[in-house]
Coordinates of C-alpha atoms and ligand atoms in Angstrom, one line a residue:
M1 CA -0.1 0.5 0.1
R2 CA 1.0 4.0 -0.7
L3 CA 0.5 6.7 0.7
V4 CA -0.7 8.6 -0.7
N5 CA -0.7 12.4 -0.5
M6 CA -4.8 13.9 0.0
K7 CA -7.4 16.6 1.7
T8 CA -7.4 16.0 5.3
K9 CA -10.6 17.8 6.7
I10 CA -10.2 19.1 10.0
F11 CA -13.6 18.6 11.9
N12 CA -15.1 20.4 14.6
R13 CA -17.3 19.3 17.3
K14 CA -20.7 19.3 15.2
Q15 CA -19.2 17.3 12.3
L16 CA -18.9 14.2 13.8
K17 CA -21.3 12.3 12.2
Q18 CA -20.1 13.6 8.8
A19 CA -16.5 12.0 10.4
G20 CA -18.0 9.2 11.3
E21 CA -19.1 8.4 7.8
L22 CA -16.3 8.4 6.5
I23 CA -14.4 6.0 9.2
K24 CA -16.9 3.6 7.9
K25 CA -16.7 4.2 4.8
G26 CA -12.7 2.9 5.2
E27 CA -11.0 6.0 5.8
L28 CA -8.7 7.2 8.9
I29 CA -9.8 9.5 11.1
A30 CA -7.5 11.2 14.5
F31 CA -10.0 11.5 17.4
P32 CA -9.4 12.9 21.2
T33 CA -9.6 11.2 23.3
E34 CA -9.3 11.3 27.2
T35 CA -5.9 9.4 27.6
V36 CA -4.2 11.1 24.1
Y37 CA -5.6 11.4 20.6
G38 CA -6.2 8.3 18.8
L39 CA -5.6 6.9 14.9
G40 CA -9.5 5.9 14.7
A41 CA -10.2 3.1 11.2
N42 CA -13.3 0.5 11.2
A43 CA -12.0 -2.2 13.3
L44 CA -13.9 -4.8 11.2
N45 CA -12.5 -3.4 8.2
P46 CA -9.5 -5.5 7.3
K47 CA -8.2 -2.9 4.7
A48 CA -9.0 0.1 6.3
V49 CA -7.1 -2.0 9.7
K50 CA -3.8 -2.2 7.6
K51 CA -3.8 1.7 7.1
I52 CA -3.2 2.4 10.4
F53 CA -0.1 1.5 10.1
V54 CA 0.9 2.5 6.4
V55 CA 0.9 5.7 7.8
K56 CA 2.5 5.3 11.4
G57 CA 5.2 3.5 10.0
R58 CA 4.0 1.2 12.9
P59 CA 4.8 -2.1 12.7
S60 CA 2.3 -5.3 12.0
N61 CA 2.8 -7.1 14.9
N62 CA 2.1 -4.7 17.5
P63 CA -2.1 -5.1 18.1
L64 CA -4.3 -2.3 18.3
I65 CA -6.7 -1.1 21.2
I66 CA -10.9 -0.5 19.9
H67 CA -12.7 1.9 20.7
V68 CA -15.7 1.1 21.9
C69 CA -19.0 2.9 23.2
N70 CA -21.5 0.3 24.9
L71 CA -21.6 -3.2 25.8
K72 CA -22.7 -5.0 23.0
Q73 CA -20.4 -4.0 20.5
V74 CA -17.4 -5.3 23.2
E75 CA -19.5 -8.5 23.4
E76 CA -19.3 -8.4 19.6
I77 CA -16.1 -8.8 19.4
A78 CA -14.6 -11.1 22.7
Y79 CA -16.3 -13.1 25.0
L80 CA -16.9 -11.0 28.1
N81 CA -15.6 -12.6 31.5
P82 CA -16.9 -11.6 35.6
L83 CA -13.9 -9.9 36.1
A84 CA -13.5 -7.6 33.2
K85 CA -17.9 -7.7 33.9
K86 CA -17.0 -5.9 37.1
L87 CA -14.3 -3.5 35.6
I88 CA -16.4 -2.3 33.0
K89 CA -18.8 -1.1 36.0
K90 CA -16.0 0.3 37.9
F91 CA -13.6 2.3 35.8
W92 CA -16.3 2.1 31.7
P93 CA -15.6 4.9 30.4
G94 CA -12.4 5.6 31.7
P95 CA -8.3 4.7 30.9
L96 CA -8.5 0.8 31.2
T97 CA -7.9 -1.1 28.4
I98 CA -8.8 -4.2 28.9
I99 CA -7.2 -7.5 27.6
L100 CA -9.3 -10.3 26.5
K101 CA -10.5 -13.6 24.0
K102 CA -11.9 -11.9 20.7
K103 CA -14.3 -13.9 18.5
K104 CA -14.2 -14.2 15.4
I105 CA -15.4 -11.7 13.7
V106 CA -11.9 -8.9 14.2
P107 CA -9.5 -9.2 11.2
K108 CA -6.5 -10.2 12.4
E109 CA -5.1 -7.3 11.4
V110 CA -6.0 -5.8 15.0
T111 CA -5.2 -8.0 16.9
A112 CA -1.2 -9.2 15.0
G113 CA -2.8 -12.7 14.7
L114 CA -3.2 -13.1 18.0
R115 CA -6.2 -14.4 19.8
T116 CA -6.8 -12.0 22.7
V117 CA -8.3 -8.2 21.5
A118 CA -7.6 -5.4 24.1
I119 CA -10.8 -3.1 24.6
R120 CA -11.7 0.7 25.6
M121 CA -14.8 2.8 25.7
P122 CA -13.1 6.4 26.3
D123 CA -14.7 8.9 28.8
N124 CA -14.2 11.9 26.2
K125 CA -17.8 12.6 24.1
T126 CA -15.6 14.0 21.1
A127 CA -14.5 10.1 20.9
L128 CA -18.1 8.1 21.9
A129 CA -20.0 10.2 20.0
L130 CA -17.7 9.2 16.5
I131 CA -18.0 5.5 17.6
K132 CA -21.7 5.7 17.7
Y133 CA -21.4 7.9 14.4
S134 CA -19.5 5.1 12.4
N135 CA -22.0 2.8 13.7
C136 CA -18.7 0.1 14.2
P137 CA -15.6 0.0 16.9
I138 CA -13.0 1.8 16.0
A139 CA -9.9 0.2 16.2
A140 CA -7.0 3.5 17.3
P141 CA -3.3 3.0 18.7
S142 CA -2.1 6.7 19.6
A143 CA -1.8 8.8 16.9
N144 CA 1.3 9.2 16.3
I145 CA 4.8 8.5 13.8
S146 CA 5.6 5.5 15.6
G147 CA 8.5 5.5 17.6
K148 CA 7.4 9.9 18.6
P149 CA 5.8 10.5 22.0
S150 CA 2.4 10.1 21.7
G151 CA -0.5 12.9 20.1
T152 CA -1.9 15.2 22.5
C153 CA -3.1 18.1 20.7
F154 CA -4.5 18.6 17.1
E155 CA -1.3 20.4 16.2
H156 CA 0.6 17.9 16.6
V157 CA -1.6 14.6 15.3
Y158 CA -1.6 17.6 12.2
E159 CA 1.6 17.7 11.2
D160 CA 2.1 13.8 11.4
F161 CA -0.9 13.5 9.8
G162 CA -2.0 15.4 8.0
G163 CA -1.9 15.3 4.1
K164 CA -2.0 11.4 4.6
I165 CA -5.7 11.0 6.4
A166 CA -9.6 11.4 5.7
G167 CA -9.8 14.1 8.3
I168 CA -9.0 14.9 12.6
I169 CA -11.0 16.2 14.7
K170 CA -10.8 19.7 16.4
S171 CA -10.2 19.2 20.1
R172 CA -8.6 21.1 23.6
Q173 CA -5.2 19.2 24.0
C174 CA -6.1 15.8 26.1
K175 CA -6.8 15.4 30.0
I176 CA -3.8 13.0 31.6
G177 CA -1.6 13.3 28.6
I178 CA -0.7 9.6 28.9
E179 CA -1.9 6.4 27.3
S180 CA -4.4 4.6 28.7
T181 CA -3.1 1.5 31.6
V182 CA -3.0 -2.3 29.6
L183 CA -4.6 -5.3 31.4
D184 CA -4.4 -8.6 30.4
L185 CA -7.0 -10.9 32.4
T186 CA -6.7 -13.6 29.5
Q187 CA -4.0 -15.2 31.9
K188 CA -4.8 -16.5 35.8
I189 CA -3.4 -13.4 37.0
P190 CA -4.2 -10.6 35.4
E191 CA -1.3 -8.8 35.0
I192 CA -1.4 -5.1 34.2
L193 CA 0.8 -5.1 30.8
R194 CA 0.8 -0.7 30.3
P195 CA 0.8 1.5 33.4
G196 CA -1.2 4.1 33.7
K197 CA -4.2 6.1 35.5
I198 CA -5.8 3.8 36.7
I199 CA -3.8 1.5 38.7
K200 CA -2.4 -1.5 40.7
K201 CA -4.5 -0.8 44.0
Q202 CA -7.7 0.1 42.2
I203 CA -8.1 -2.9 39.8
E204 CA -7.5 -4.8 42.8
K205 CA -10.0 -3.7 44.7
I206 CA -12.3 -4.8 42.4
I207 CA -10.7 -7.7 41.3
G208 CA -8.2 -9.2 43.6
R209 CA -4.9 -10.1 42.7
V210 CA -2.8 -8.6 39.8
R211 CA 0.2 -8.5 38.4
E212 CA 2.5 -5.8 36.6
S213 CA 4.9 -6.4 33.9
K214 CA 8.1 -5.9 34.9
G215 CA 8.7 -4.7 30.2
H216 CA 11.6 -5.5 30.6
V217 CA 11.6 -9.4 29.4
S218 CA 12.6 -10.7 26.1
K219 CA 9.1 -11.4 24.6
P220 CA 7.1 -9.3 25.6
K221 CA 3.2 -10.6 26.1
S222 CA 2.4 -6.9 25.0
P223 CA 4.2 -7.0 21.7
G224 CA 4.5 -2.1 21.8
M225 CA 6.9 -3.0 24.5
A226 CA 9.3 -4.0 22.8
Y227 CA 9.7 -1.0 20.3
K228 CA 11.4 2.5 20.6
H229 CA 8.3 4.4 21.9
Y230 CA 8.6 7.9 23.0
S231 CA 11.0 9.4 22.5
P232 CA 11.9 13.1 20.6
N233 CA 14.6 14.0 18.3
A234 CA 16.8 15.7 20.6
K235 CA 18.2 13.7 23.3
V236 CA 16.3 12.9 26.4
I237 CA 18.4 13.6 29.8
I238 CA 16.4 12.2 33.0
V239 CA 18.1 13.7 36.4
K240 CA 16.5 13.3 40.7
N241 CA 18.1 16.6 41.7
K242 CA 19.3 20.7 40.9
S243 CA 23.4 19.1 41.5
Q244 CA 22.5 16.2 38.4
I245 CA 20.8 19.5 36.9
K246 CA 23.6 21.2 36.8
E247 CA 26.3 19.0 35.1
V248 CA 24.4 18.2 33.1
F249 CA 24.0 21.8 31.7
K250 CA 28.2 21.6 32.2
K251 CA 28.3 18.7 30.6
Y252 CA 26.3 19.8 27.3
S253 CA 27.4 23.7 27.4
G254 CA 27.0 24.5 23.3
K255 CA 24.4 22.6 23.5
K256 CA 20.8 23.8 23.3
I257 CA 18.5 22.2 26.4
K258 CA 14.8 22.8 27.8
L259 CA 14.7 21.9 31.0
L260 CA 11.8 20.5 31.8
I261 CA 10.9 20.8 35.9
Y262 CA 6.5 20.4 37.0
K263 CA 4.9 20.8 40.3
N264 CA 2.6 16.9 40.4
A265 CA 2.2 14.3 38.9
I266 CA -1.1 15.1 37.2
N267 CA 0.6 18.4 35.2
M268 CA 3.5 16.2 34.0
A269 CA 1.1 13.6 32.4
H270 CA -1.4 17.0 30.9
N271 CA 2.1 18.5 29.6
L272 CA 5.2 15.9 28.9
F273 CA 4.3 14.6 25.3
K274 CA 3.5 18.4 24.3
D275 CA 6.9 19.6 25.7
F276 CA 8.6 17.3 24.2
R277 CA 7.2 18.2 20.7
D278 CA 7.4 21.8 21.2
A279 CA 11.2 21.3 22.4
D280 CA 11.8 19.5 19.1
K281 CA 9.7 22.4 17.3
K282 CA 12.0 24.6 18.2
G283 CA 15.4 22.9 17.8
F284 CA 16.9 21.8 21.2
D285 CA 19.0 19.2 21.2
I286 CA 18.2 18.6 24.9
I287 CA 16.3 18.1 27.3
I288 CA 16.4 17.4 30.7
V289 CA 13.9 16.2 32.5
K290 CA 13.2 16.1 36.1
S291 CA 12.3 12.5 37.2
I292 CA 9.4 12.0 40.0
Q293 CA 8.5 9.6 42.2
E294 CA 7.6 6.1 41.0
K295 CA 4.2 5.8 42.9
S296 CA 0.6 6.0 41.4
L297 CA 0.5 8.3 37.9
G298 CA 4.1 8.8 38.2
N299 CA 4.9 5.3 37.6
A300 CA 3.0 5.7 34.9
I301 CA 5.0 8.4 33.7
M302 CA 8.4 7.1 34.6
N303 CA 7.6 3.8 32.3
R304 CA 7.3 5.9 29.3
L305 CA 10.3 8.3 30.4
R306 CA 12.5 5.6 30.4
K307 CA 11.5 4.4 26.9
G308 CA 12.2 8.0 25.9
G309 CA 15.2 8.8 27.2
K310 CA 18.3 8.1 30.0
I311 CA 19.1 7.5 33.4
Y312 CA 21.6 9.8 34.6
Q313 CA 24.1 8.7 35.6
S314 CA 26.6 10.9 37.5
Ligands
TXA401 O1 -5.0 6.1 26.1 C1 -4.9 4.5 25.2 O2 -4.5 3.8 25.5 C2 -4.8 5.6 23.5 C3 -5.9 5.8 23.2 C4 -6.0 6.3 21.8 O3 -7.1 4.7 23.4 N1 -4.2 4.4 23.2 C5 -2.8 3.8 22.8 O4 -2.8 2.6 21.9 O5 -1.8 3.8 23.5 P1 -1.1 2.2 21.5 O6 -1.6 1.4 20.3 O7 0.0 3.1 21.0 O8 -1.0 1.0 22.6 C6 -1.6 -0.4 22.4 C7 -0.9 -1.0 23.5 C8 0.0 -1.1 22.8 O9 1.4 -1.5 22.7 C9 0.5 -2.7 22.0 O10 1.2 -3.8 22.7 C10 -1.2 -3.4 23.0 O11 -1.2 -2.3 24.0 N2 -1.7 -4.3 23.0 C11 -3.3 -4.3 21.9 N3 -3.5 -5.2 21.9 C12 -3.0 -6.2 22.8 C13 -3.0 -7.6 23.2 N4 -4.5 -8.0 22.3 N5 -2.5 -8.6 23.3 C14 -1.4 -8.1 24.3 N6 -1.8 -6.1 24.6 C15 -2.3 -5.4 23.0
MG402 MG1 1.3 4.4 20.7

């Protein structure tokens, strides 16, 4: 499949019906969610799904999350189990993706040939309306060229995909700013494959013991864990404290350095990917990020940071 230069229509929130019809027809539409922007296609149309991999430059063995707007759609594509039902009741719509055994209707292009499928219901009115209007579940990875920081702002999504997809829905900066928690419910003990806003403790309250994948395994269960991720063009250096900040400035004197320090985890998650991309636009060579305590949302943030950058060793 070749990339053809096409006109990308910019939709506002009142034009979702038109955008939904394009999805249904097999076109790609980028849309906001509460976590990050998604690059959506009709999940039941293999040709449409293949386009996602082409325009993102995504390895075809990295499966996609299917976005739904009601339970009927979940039952159409996967086998629900009691744990899933409890979690759905508690956390949907919201930033929790669950992995279930898939039904035949789901094309192998979506799941990269796996027998399981990742599903979530986004907590964003625009996203939910788009799914409703498209009248099909929507497969969507984060809206960014593969390897880059996830798109959290309309402008950044346009930079990556303008001229390559049928449309983008214009909206505010995504609320949370980092991707959903991914929980595999197909194992004896459910396993968090990717940490996110919804944390282990909250999940355990509802379904009992879960494991947390360390993400450094040689044969990752979530194929996405194997790839370079979240990387701006600038080199990202993660520091602990002021004296390390000083050292890095000294070591790279002469380079254009951006320093990112956040007041709390919520603010950091909300802005980190945006700040990475803005730093690239301004031509910074190096981004220094002050790390955050690895608990709750901080755990998810550090998971992304470690993949996009290097911990500084004095
Ligand atoms: O918040 C989010 O989850 C965003 C928004 C757009 O919903 N989406 C997102 O998608 O982050 P993506 O494709 O960037 O990340 C999906 C992750 C990948 O690491 C992928 O390997 C994993 O979920 N995944 C998808 N299906 C899977 C499956 N059946 N088994 C294991 N991992 C799976
Ligand atoms: Mg992604």
